[in-house]
PDB file of C-alpha atoms in Angstrom:
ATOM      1  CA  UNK A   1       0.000   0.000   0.000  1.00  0.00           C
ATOM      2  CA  UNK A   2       1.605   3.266  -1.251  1.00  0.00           C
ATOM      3  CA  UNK A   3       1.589   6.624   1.379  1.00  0.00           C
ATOM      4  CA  UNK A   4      -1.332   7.705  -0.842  1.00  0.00           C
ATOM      5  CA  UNK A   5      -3.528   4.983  -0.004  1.00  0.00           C
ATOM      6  CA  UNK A   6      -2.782   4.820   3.958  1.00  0.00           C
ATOM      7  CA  UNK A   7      -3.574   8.395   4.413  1.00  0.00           C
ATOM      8  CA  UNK A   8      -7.187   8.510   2.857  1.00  0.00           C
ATOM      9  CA  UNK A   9      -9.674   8.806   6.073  1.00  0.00           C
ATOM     10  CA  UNK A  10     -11.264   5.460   5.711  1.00  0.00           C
ATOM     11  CA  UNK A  11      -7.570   3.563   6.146  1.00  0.00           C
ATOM     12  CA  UNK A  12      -6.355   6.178   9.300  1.00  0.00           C
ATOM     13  CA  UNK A  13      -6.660   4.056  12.595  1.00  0.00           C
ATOM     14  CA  UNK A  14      -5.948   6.698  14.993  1.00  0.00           C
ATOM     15  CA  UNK A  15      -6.034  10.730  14.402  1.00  0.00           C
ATOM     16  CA  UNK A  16      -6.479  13.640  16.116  1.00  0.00           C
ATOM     17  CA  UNK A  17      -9.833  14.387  17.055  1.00  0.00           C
ATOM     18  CA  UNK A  18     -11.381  16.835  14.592  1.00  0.00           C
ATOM     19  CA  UNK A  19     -12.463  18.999  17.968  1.00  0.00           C
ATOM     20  CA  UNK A  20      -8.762  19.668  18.531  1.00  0.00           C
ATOM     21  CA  UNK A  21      -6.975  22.892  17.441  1.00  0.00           C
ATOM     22  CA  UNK A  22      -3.611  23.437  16.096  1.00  0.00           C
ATOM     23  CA  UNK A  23      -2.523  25.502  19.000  1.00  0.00           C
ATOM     24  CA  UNK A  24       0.431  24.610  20.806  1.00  0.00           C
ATOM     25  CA  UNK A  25      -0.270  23.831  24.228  1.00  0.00           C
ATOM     26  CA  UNK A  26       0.871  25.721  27.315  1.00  0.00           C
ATOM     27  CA  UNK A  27       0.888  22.332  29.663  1.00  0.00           C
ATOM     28  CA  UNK A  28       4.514  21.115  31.081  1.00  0.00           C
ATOM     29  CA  UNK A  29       5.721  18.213  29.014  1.00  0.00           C
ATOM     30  CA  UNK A  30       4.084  15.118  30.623  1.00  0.00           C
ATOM     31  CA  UNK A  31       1.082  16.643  31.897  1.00  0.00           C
ATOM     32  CA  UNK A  32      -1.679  14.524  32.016  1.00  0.00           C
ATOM     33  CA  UNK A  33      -3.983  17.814  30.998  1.00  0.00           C
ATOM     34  CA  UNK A  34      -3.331  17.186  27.300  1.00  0.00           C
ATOM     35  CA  UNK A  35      -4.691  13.763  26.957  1.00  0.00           C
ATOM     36  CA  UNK A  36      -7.852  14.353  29.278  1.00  0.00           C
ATOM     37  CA  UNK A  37      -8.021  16.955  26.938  1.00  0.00           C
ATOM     38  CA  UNK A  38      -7.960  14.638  23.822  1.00  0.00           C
ATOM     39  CA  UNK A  39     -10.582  12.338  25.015  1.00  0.00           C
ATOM     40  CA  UNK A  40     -13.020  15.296  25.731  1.00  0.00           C
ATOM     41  CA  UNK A  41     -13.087  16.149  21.901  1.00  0.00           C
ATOM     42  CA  UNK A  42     -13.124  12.468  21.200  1.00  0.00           C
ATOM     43  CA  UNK A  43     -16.210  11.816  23.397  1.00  0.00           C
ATOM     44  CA  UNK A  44     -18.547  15.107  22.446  1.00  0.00           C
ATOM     45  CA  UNK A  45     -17.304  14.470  18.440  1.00  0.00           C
ATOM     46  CA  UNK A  46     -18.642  10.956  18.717  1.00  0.00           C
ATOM     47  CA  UNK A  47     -21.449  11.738  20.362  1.00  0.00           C
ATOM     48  CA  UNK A  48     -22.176  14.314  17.303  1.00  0.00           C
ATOM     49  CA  UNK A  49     -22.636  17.249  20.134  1.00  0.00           C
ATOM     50  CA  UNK A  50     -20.062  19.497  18.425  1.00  0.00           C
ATOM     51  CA  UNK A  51     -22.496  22.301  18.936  1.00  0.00           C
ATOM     52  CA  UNK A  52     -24.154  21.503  21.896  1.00  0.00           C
ATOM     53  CA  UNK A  53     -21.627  21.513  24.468  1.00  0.00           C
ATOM     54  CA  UNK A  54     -20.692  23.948  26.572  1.00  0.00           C
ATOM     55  CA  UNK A  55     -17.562  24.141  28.855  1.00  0.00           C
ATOM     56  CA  UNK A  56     -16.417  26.006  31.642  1.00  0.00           C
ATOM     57  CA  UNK A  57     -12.983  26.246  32.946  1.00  0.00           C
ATOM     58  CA  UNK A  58     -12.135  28.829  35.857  1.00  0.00           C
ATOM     59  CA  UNK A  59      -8.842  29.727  37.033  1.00  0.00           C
ATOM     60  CA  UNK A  60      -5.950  27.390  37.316  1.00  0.00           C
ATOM     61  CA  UNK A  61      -3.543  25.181  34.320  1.00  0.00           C
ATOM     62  CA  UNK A  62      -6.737  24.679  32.247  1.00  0.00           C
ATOM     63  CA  UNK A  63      -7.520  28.570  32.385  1.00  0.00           C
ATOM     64  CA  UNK A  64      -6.991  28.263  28.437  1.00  0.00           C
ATOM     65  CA  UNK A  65      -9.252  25.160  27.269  1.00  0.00           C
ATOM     66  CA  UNK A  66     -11.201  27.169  24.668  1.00  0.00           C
ATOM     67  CA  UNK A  67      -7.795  27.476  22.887  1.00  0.00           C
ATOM     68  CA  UNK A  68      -7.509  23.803  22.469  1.00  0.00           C
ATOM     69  CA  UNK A  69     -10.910  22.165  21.910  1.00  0.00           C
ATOM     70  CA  UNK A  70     -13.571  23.750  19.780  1.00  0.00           C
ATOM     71  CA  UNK A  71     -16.568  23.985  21.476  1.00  0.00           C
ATOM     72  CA  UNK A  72     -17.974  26.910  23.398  1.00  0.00           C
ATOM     73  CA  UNK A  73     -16.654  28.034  26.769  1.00  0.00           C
ATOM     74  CA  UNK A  74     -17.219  30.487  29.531  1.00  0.00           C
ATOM     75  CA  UNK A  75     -14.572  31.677  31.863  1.00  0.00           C
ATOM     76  CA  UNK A  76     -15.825  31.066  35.153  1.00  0.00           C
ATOM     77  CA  UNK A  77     -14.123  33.103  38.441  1.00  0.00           C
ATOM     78  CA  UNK A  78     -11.831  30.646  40.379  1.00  0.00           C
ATOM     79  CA  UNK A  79     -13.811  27.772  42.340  1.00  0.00           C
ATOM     80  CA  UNK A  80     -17.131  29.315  40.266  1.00  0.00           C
ATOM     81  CA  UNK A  81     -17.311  26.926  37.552  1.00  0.00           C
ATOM     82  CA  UNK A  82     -20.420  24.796  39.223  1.00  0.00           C
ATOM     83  CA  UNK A  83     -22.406  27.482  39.791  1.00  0.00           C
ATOM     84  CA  UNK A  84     -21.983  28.778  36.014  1.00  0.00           C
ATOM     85  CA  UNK A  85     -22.968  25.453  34.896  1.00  0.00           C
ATOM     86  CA  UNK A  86     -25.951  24.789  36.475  1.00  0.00           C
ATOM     87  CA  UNK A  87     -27.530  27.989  35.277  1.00  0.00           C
ATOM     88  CA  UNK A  88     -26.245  27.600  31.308  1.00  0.00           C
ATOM     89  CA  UNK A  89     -28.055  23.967  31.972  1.00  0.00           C
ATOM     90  CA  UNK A  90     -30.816  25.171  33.447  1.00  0.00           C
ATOM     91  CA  UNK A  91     -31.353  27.970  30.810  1.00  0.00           C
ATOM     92  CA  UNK A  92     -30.183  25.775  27.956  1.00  0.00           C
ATOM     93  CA  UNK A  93     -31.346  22.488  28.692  1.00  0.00           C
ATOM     94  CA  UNK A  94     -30.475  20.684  25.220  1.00  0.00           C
ATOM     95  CA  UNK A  95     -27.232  21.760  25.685  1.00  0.00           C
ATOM     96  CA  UNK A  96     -24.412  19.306  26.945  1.00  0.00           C
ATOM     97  CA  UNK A  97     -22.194  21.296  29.878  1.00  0.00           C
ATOM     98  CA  UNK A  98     -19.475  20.923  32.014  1.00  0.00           C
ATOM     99  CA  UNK A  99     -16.763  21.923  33.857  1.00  0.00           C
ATOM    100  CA  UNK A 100     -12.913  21.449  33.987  1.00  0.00           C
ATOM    101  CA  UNK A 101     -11.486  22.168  37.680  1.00  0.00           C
ATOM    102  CA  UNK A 102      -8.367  21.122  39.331  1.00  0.00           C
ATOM    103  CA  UNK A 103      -8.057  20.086  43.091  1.00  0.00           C
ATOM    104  CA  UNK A 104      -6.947  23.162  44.133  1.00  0.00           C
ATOM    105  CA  UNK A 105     -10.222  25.003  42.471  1.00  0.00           C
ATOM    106  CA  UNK A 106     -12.536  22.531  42.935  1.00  0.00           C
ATOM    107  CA  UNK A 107     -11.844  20.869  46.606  1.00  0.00           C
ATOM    108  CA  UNK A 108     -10.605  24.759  48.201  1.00  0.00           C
ATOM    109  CA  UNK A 109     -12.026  27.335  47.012  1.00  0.00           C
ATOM    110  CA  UNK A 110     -15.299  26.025  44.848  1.00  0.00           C
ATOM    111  CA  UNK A 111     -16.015  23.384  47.643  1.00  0.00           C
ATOM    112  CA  UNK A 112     -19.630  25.483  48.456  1.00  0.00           C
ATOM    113  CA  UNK A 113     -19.880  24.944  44.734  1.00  0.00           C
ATOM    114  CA  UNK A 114     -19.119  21.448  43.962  1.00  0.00           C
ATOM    115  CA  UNK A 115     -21.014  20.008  47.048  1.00  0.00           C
ATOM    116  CA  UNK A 116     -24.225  22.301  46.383  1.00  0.00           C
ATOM    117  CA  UNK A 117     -24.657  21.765  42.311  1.00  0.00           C
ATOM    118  CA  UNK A 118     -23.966  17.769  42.621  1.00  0.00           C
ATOM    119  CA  UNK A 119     -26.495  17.979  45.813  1.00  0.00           C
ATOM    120  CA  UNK A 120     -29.362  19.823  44.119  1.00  0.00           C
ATOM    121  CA  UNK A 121     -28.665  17.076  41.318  1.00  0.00           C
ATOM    122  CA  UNK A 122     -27.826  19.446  38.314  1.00  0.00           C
ATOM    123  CA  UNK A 123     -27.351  17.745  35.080  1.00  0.00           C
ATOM    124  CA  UNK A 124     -23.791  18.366  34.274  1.00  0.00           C
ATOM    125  CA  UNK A 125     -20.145  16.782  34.068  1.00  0.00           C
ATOM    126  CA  UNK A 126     -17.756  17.978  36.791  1.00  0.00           C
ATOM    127  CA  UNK A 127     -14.522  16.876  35.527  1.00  0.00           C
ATOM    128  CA  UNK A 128     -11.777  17.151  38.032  1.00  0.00           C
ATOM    129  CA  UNK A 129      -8.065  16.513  37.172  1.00  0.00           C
ATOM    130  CA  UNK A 130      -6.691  15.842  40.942  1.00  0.00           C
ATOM    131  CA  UNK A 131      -2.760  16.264  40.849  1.00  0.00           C
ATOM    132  CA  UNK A 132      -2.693  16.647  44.566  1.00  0.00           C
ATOM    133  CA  UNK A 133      -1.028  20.001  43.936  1.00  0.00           C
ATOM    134  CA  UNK A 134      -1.107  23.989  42.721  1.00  0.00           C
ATOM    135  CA  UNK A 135       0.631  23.130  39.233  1.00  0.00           C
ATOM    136  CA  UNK A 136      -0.023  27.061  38.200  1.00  0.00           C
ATOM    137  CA  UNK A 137       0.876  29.196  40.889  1.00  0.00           C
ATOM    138  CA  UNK A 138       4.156  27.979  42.234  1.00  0.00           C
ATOM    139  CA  UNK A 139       3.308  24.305  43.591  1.00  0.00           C
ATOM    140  CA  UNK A 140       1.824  25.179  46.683  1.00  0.00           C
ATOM    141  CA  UNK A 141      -0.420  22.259  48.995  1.00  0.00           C
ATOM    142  CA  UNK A 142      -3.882  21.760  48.102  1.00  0.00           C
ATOM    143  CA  UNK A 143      -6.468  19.834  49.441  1.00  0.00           C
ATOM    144  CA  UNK A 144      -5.696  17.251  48.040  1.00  0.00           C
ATOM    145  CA  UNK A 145      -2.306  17.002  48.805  1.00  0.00           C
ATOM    146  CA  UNK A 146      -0.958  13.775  49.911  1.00  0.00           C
ATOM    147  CA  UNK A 147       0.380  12.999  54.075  1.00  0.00           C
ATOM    148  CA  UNK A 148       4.050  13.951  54.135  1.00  0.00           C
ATOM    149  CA  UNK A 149       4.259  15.064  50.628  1.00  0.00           C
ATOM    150  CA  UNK A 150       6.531  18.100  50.145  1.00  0.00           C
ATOM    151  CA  UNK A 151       4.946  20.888  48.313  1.00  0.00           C
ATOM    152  CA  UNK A 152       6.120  25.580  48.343  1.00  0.00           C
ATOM    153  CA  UNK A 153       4.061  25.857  51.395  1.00  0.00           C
ATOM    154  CA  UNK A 154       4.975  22.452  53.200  1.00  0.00           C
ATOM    155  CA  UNK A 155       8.739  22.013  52.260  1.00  0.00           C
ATOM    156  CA  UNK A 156       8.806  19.754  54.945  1.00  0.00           C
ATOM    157  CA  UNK A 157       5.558  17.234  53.789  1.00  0.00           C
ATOM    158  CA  UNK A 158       1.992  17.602  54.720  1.00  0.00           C
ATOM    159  CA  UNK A 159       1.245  17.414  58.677  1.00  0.00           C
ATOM    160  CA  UNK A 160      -1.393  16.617  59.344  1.00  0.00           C
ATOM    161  CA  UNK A 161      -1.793  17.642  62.560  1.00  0.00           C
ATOM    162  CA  UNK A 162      -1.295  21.400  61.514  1.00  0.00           C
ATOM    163  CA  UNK A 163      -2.769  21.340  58.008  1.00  0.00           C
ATOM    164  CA  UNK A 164      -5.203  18.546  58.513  1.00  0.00           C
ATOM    165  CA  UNK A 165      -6.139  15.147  56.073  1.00  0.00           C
ATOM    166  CA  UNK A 166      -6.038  15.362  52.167  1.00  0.00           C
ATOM    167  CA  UNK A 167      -9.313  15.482  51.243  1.00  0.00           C
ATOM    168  CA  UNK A 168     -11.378  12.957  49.438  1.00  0.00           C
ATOM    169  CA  UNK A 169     -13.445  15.411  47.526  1.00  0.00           C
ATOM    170  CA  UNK A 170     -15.437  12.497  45.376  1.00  0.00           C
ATOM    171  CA  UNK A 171     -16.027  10.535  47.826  1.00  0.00           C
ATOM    172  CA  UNK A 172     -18.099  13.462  49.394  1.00  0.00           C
ATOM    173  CA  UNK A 173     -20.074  13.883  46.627  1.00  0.00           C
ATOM    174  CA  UNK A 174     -21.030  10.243  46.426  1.00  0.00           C
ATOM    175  CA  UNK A 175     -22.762  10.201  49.520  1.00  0.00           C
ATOM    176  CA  UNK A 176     -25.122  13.149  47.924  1.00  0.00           C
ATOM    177  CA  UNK A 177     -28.607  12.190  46.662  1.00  0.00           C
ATOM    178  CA  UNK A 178     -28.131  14.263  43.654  1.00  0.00           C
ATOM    179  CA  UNK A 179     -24.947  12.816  42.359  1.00  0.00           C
ATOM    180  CA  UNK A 180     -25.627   9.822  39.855  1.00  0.00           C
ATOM    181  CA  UNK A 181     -21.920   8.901  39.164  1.00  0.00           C
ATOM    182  CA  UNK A 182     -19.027   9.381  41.086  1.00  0.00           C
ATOM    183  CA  UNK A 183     -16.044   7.861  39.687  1.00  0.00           C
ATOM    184  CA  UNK A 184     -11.907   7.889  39.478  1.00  0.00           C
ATOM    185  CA  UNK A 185      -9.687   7.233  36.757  1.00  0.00           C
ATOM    186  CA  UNK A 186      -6.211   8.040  34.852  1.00  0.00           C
ATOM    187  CA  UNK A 187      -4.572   8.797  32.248  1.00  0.00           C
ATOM    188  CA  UNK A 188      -0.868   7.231  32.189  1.00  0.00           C
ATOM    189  CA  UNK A 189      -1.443   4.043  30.604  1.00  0.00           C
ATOM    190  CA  UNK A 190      -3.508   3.083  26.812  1.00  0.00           C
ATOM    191  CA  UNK A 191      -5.576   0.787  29.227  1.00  0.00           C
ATOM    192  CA  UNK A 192      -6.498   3.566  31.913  1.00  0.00           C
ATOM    193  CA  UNK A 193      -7.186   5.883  28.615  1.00  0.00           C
ATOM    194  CA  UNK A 194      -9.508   3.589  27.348  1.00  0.00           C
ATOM    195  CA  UNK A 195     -11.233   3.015  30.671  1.00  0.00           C
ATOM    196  CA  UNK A 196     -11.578   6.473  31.143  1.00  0.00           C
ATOM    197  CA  UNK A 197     -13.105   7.810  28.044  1.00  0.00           C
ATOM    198  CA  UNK A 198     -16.152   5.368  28.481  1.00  0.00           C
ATOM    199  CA  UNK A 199     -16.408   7.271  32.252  1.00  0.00           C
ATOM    200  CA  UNK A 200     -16.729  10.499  30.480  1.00  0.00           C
ATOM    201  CA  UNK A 201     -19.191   9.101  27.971  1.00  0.00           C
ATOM    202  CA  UNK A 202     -21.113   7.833  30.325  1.00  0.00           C
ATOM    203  CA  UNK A 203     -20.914  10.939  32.575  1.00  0.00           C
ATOM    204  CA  UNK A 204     -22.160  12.858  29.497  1.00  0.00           C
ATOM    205  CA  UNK A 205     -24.771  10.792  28.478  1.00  0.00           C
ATOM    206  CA  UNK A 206     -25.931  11.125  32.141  1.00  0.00           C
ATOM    207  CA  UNK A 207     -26.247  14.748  31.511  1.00  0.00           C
ATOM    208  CA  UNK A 208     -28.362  14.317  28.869  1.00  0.00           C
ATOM    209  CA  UNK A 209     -30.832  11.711  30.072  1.00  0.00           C
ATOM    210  CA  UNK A 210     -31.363  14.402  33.473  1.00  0.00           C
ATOM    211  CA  UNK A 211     -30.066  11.747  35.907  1.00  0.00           C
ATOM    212  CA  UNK A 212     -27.941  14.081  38.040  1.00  0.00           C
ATOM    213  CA  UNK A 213     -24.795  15.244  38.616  1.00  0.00           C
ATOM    214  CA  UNK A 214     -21.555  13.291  37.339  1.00  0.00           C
ATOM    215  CA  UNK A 215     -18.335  13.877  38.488  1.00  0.00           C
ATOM    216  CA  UNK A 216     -15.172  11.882  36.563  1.00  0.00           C
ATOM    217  CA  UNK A 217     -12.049  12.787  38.596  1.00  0.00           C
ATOM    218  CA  UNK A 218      -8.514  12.028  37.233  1.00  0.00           C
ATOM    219  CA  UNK A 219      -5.853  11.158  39.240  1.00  0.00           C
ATOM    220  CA  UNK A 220      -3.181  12.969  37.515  1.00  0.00           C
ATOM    221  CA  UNK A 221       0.498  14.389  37.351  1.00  0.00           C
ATOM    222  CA  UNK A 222       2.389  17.298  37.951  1.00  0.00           C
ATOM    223  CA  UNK A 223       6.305  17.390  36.649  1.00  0.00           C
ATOM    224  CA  UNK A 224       6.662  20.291  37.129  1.00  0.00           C
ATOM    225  CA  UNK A 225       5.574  21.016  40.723  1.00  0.00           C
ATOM    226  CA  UNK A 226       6.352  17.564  42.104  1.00  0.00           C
ATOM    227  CA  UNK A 227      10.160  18.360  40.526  1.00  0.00           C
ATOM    228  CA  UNK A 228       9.990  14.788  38.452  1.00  0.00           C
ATOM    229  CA  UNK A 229      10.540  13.901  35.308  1.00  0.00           C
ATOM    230  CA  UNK A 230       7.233  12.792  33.438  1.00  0.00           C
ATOM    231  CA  UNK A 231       8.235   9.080  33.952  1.00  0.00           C
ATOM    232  CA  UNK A 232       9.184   9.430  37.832  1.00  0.00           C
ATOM    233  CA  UNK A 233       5.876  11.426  37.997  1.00  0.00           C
ATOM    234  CA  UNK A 234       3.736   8.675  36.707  1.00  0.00           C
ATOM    235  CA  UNK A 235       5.632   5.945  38.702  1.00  0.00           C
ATOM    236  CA  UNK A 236       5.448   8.010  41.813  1.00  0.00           C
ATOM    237  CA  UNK A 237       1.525   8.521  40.859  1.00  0.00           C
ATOM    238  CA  UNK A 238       0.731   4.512  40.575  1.00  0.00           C
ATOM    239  CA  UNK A 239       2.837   4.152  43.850  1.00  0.00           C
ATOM    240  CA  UNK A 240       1.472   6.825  46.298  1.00  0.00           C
ATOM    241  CA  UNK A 241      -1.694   8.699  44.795  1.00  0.00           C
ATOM    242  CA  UNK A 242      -3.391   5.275  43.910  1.00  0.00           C
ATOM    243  CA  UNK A 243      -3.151   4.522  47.767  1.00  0.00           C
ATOM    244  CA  UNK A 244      -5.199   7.195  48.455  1.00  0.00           C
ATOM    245  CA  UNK A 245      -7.351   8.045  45.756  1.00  0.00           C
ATOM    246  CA  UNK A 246      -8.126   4.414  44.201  1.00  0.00           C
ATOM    247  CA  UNK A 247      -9.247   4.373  40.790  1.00  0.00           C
ATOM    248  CA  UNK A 248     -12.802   3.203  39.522  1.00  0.00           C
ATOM    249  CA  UNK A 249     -16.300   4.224  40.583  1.00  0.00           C
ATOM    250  CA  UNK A 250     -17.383   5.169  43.622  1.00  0.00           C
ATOM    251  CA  UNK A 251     -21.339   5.657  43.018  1.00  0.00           C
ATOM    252  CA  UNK A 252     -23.031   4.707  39.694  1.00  0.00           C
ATOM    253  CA  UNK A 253     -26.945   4.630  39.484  1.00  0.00           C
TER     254      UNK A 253
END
């Protein structure tokens, strides 16, 4: 088979998703943003809800989403993002929305947020990318921050004792009437890819059929902020943040 024939659309195996811009990202090499990212597109192009979905990303690494994947966004103010989703849902009910947090916007300042929209049972996709650390402002320690793990504002490791237990944000929200699926995944492996794009299909699809509130957190990495090296990061990730936050779902009606 000549280069000709392998290229035409109906012999490509894998692509990029059409959804996808051309725009150089702004995440550290390694990040585990990029491929959440990737299966976003993938899920809302395959769904055919190219223009029905709306995203929200407040303040924090994915502060400049709408650059990458072509849908619509709003900028939401930092830890807002619930709160502006459940009112573009409620006002635009055909559409499909959701939001993009990190731990340190979505388990500190939005907690109000997160805990009130899943409890009232909105019908939108909370997706939280949980790398246990501020990646954009200087790598301080975040909620979710792991026991002993150094961080700018614990150089000596989380204690708890003065700043308290890393928080286990989803499992909160399980316990709420109004969430419908609660579950954790990754991104560092092509089997934890796969497994986690059918979460966020099926988060989505939740959306749309008005069961509730979904919320698909990734346990993710942080090179940059954790000082490793992409493959240290993801070994460190399996090792420790697994312990803690073990993947798969936590609440699925």
């Amino acid at each position: 088979m000549d280069l000709k024939e392998i290229i035409k659309p109906e012999n490509i195996v894998y692509a990029k998703p059409r959804l996808m811009n051309d725009n150089p990202m702004h995440y550290c090499p390694g990040c585990s943003h990029g491929v959440v990212h990737k299966l976003i597109a993938e899920v809302v192009e395959e769904m055919g809800m190219e223009d029905k979905t709306i995203g929200v990303s407040p303040v924090g690494c994915a502060v400049f989403a709408y650059n990458y994947i072509d849908i619509d966004w709003i900028e939401a103010a930092h830890g807002r993002a619930p709160a502006i989703a459940s009112a573009v849902k409620r006002l635009s009910p055909d559409k499909m929305v959701f939001t993009y947090q990190g731990d340190g916007d979505l388990a500190a300042i939005g907690t109000a947020e997160t805990i009130h929209s899943a409890n009232r049972g909105e019908n939108i996709v909370i997706v939280f990318v949980n790398n246990a650390i501020y990646g954009m402002t200087g790598g301080q320690m975040a909620p979710t921050t792991l026991e002993g793990m150094k961080t700018a504002t614990c150089p000596h490791g989380r204690d708890v004792k003065l700043n308290g237990y890393p928080l286990k944000i989803s499992n909160l929200i399980a316990q709420l009437d109004g969430a419908c699926y609660v579950t954790r995944q990754s991104v560092e492996t092509a089997a934890a890819i796969r497994k986690a794009k059918k979460a966020l299909r099926k988060a989505f699809e939740n959306s749309m059929n008005k069961k509730g509130t979904s919320l698909v957190e990734f346990v993710s990495t942080c090179s940059s902020g954790w000082k490793m090296s992409p493959d240290q990061a993801n070994k460190w990730m399996q090792v420790h943040m697994f312990e803690k936050y073990p993947l798969g779902d936590l609440k699925d009606i």
